[in-house]
mmCIF file of C-alpha atoms in Angstrom:
data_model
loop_
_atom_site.group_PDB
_atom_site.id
_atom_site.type_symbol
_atom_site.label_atom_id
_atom_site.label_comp_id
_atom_site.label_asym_id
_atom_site.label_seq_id
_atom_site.Cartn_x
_atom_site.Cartn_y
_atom_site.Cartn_z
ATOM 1 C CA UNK A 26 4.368 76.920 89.375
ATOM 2 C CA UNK A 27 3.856 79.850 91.874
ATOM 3 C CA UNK A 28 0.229 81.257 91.684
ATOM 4 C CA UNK A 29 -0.618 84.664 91.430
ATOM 5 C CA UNK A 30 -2.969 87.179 93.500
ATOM 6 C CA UNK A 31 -3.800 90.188 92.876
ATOM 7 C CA UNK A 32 -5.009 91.944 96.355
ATOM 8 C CA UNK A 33 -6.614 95.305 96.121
ATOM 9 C CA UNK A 34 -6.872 97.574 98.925
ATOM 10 C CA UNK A 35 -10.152 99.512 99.247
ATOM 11 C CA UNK A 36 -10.902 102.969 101.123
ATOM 12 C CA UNK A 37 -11.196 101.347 104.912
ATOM 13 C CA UNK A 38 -7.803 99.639 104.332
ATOM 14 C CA UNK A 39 -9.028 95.802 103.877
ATOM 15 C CA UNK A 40 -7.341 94.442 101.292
ATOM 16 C CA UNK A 41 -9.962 92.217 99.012
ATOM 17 C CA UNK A 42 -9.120 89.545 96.015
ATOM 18 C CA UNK A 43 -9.880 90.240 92.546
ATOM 19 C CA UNK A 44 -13.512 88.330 93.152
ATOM 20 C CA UNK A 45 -14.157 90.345 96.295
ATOM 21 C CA UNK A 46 -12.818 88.119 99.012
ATOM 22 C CA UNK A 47 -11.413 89.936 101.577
ATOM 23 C CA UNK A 48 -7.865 88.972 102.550
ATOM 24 C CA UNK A 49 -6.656 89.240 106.775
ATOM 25 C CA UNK A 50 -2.936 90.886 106.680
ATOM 26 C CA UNK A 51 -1.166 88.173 108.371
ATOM 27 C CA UNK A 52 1.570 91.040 109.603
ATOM 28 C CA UNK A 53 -1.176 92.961 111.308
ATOM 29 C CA UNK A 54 -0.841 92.902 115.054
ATOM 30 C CA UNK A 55 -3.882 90.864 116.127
ATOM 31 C CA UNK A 56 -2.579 90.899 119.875
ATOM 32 C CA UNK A 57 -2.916 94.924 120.159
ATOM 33 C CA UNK A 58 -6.501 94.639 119.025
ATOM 34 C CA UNK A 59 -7.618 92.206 121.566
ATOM 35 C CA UNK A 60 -7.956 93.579 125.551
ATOM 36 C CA UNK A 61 -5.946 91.794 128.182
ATOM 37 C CA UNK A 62 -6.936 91.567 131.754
ATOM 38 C CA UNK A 63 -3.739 91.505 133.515
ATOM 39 C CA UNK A 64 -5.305 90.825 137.064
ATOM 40 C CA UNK A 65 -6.531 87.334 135.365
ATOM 41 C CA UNK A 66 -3.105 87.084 133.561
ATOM 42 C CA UNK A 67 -0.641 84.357 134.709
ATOM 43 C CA UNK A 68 2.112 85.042 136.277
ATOM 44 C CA UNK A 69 5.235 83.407 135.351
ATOM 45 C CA UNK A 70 8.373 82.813 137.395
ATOM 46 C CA UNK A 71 10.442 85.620 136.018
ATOM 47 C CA UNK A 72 7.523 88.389 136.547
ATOM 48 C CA UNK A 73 8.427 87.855 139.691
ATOM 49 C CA UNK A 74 11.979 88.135 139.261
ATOM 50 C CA UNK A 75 11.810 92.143 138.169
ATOM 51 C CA UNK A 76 14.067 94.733 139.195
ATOM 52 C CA UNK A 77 11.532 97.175 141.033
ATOM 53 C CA UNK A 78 10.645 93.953 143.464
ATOM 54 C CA UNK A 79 13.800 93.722 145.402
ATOM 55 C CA UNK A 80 13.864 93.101 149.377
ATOM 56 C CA UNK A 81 13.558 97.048 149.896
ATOM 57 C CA UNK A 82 10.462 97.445 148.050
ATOM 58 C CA UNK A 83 8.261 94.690 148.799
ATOM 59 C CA UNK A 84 8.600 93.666 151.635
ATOM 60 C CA UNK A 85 6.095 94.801 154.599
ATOM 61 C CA UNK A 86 8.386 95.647 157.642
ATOM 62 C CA UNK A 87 11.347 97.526 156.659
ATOM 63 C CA UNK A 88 14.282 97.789 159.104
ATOM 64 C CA UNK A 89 14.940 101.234 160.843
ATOM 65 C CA UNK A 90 17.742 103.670 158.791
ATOM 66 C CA UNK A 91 21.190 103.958 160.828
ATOM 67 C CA UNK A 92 20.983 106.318 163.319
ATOM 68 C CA UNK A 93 24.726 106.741 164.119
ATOM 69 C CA UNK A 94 27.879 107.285 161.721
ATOM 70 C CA UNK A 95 30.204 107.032 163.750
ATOM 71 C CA UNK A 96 31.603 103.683 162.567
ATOM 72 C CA UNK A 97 35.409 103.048 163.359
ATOM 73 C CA UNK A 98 38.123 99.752 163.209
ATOM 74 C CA UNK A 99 39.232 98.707 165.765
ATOM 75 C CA UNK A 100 42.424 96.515 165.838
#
């Protein structure tokens, strides 16, 4: 036997039982309404595994551009 609820939804949006209870909305995003500080968020292995962090763009001393094209084979 399955019970029954009836949920009513009032003017704000909360949805409250037929005796007045109100009733959370499990699919509501609970993470969006709670603030994250990502400076004391950890850092996992592949954050630091992201495309915009390659050797070019993170590293401190960057080697000098070529100067010369003048590249030829010799044989």
């Amino acid at each position: 036997m399955v019970a029954t609820i009836v949920l009513i939804q009032d003017a704000t949006g909360n949805l409250h039982d037929q005796k007045g209870a109100v009733i959370h909305d499990t699919d509501a995003d609970i993470a969006a309404a709670q603030a994250v500080d990502e400076a004391a968020r950890p850092r996992t292995l592949a954050d630091y595994n992201m495309q915009d962090q390659n050797y070019e763009n993170r590293s401190a001393i960057r080697p000098p551009a070529i100067q010369r094209q003048d590249f030829e084979l010799k044989p």
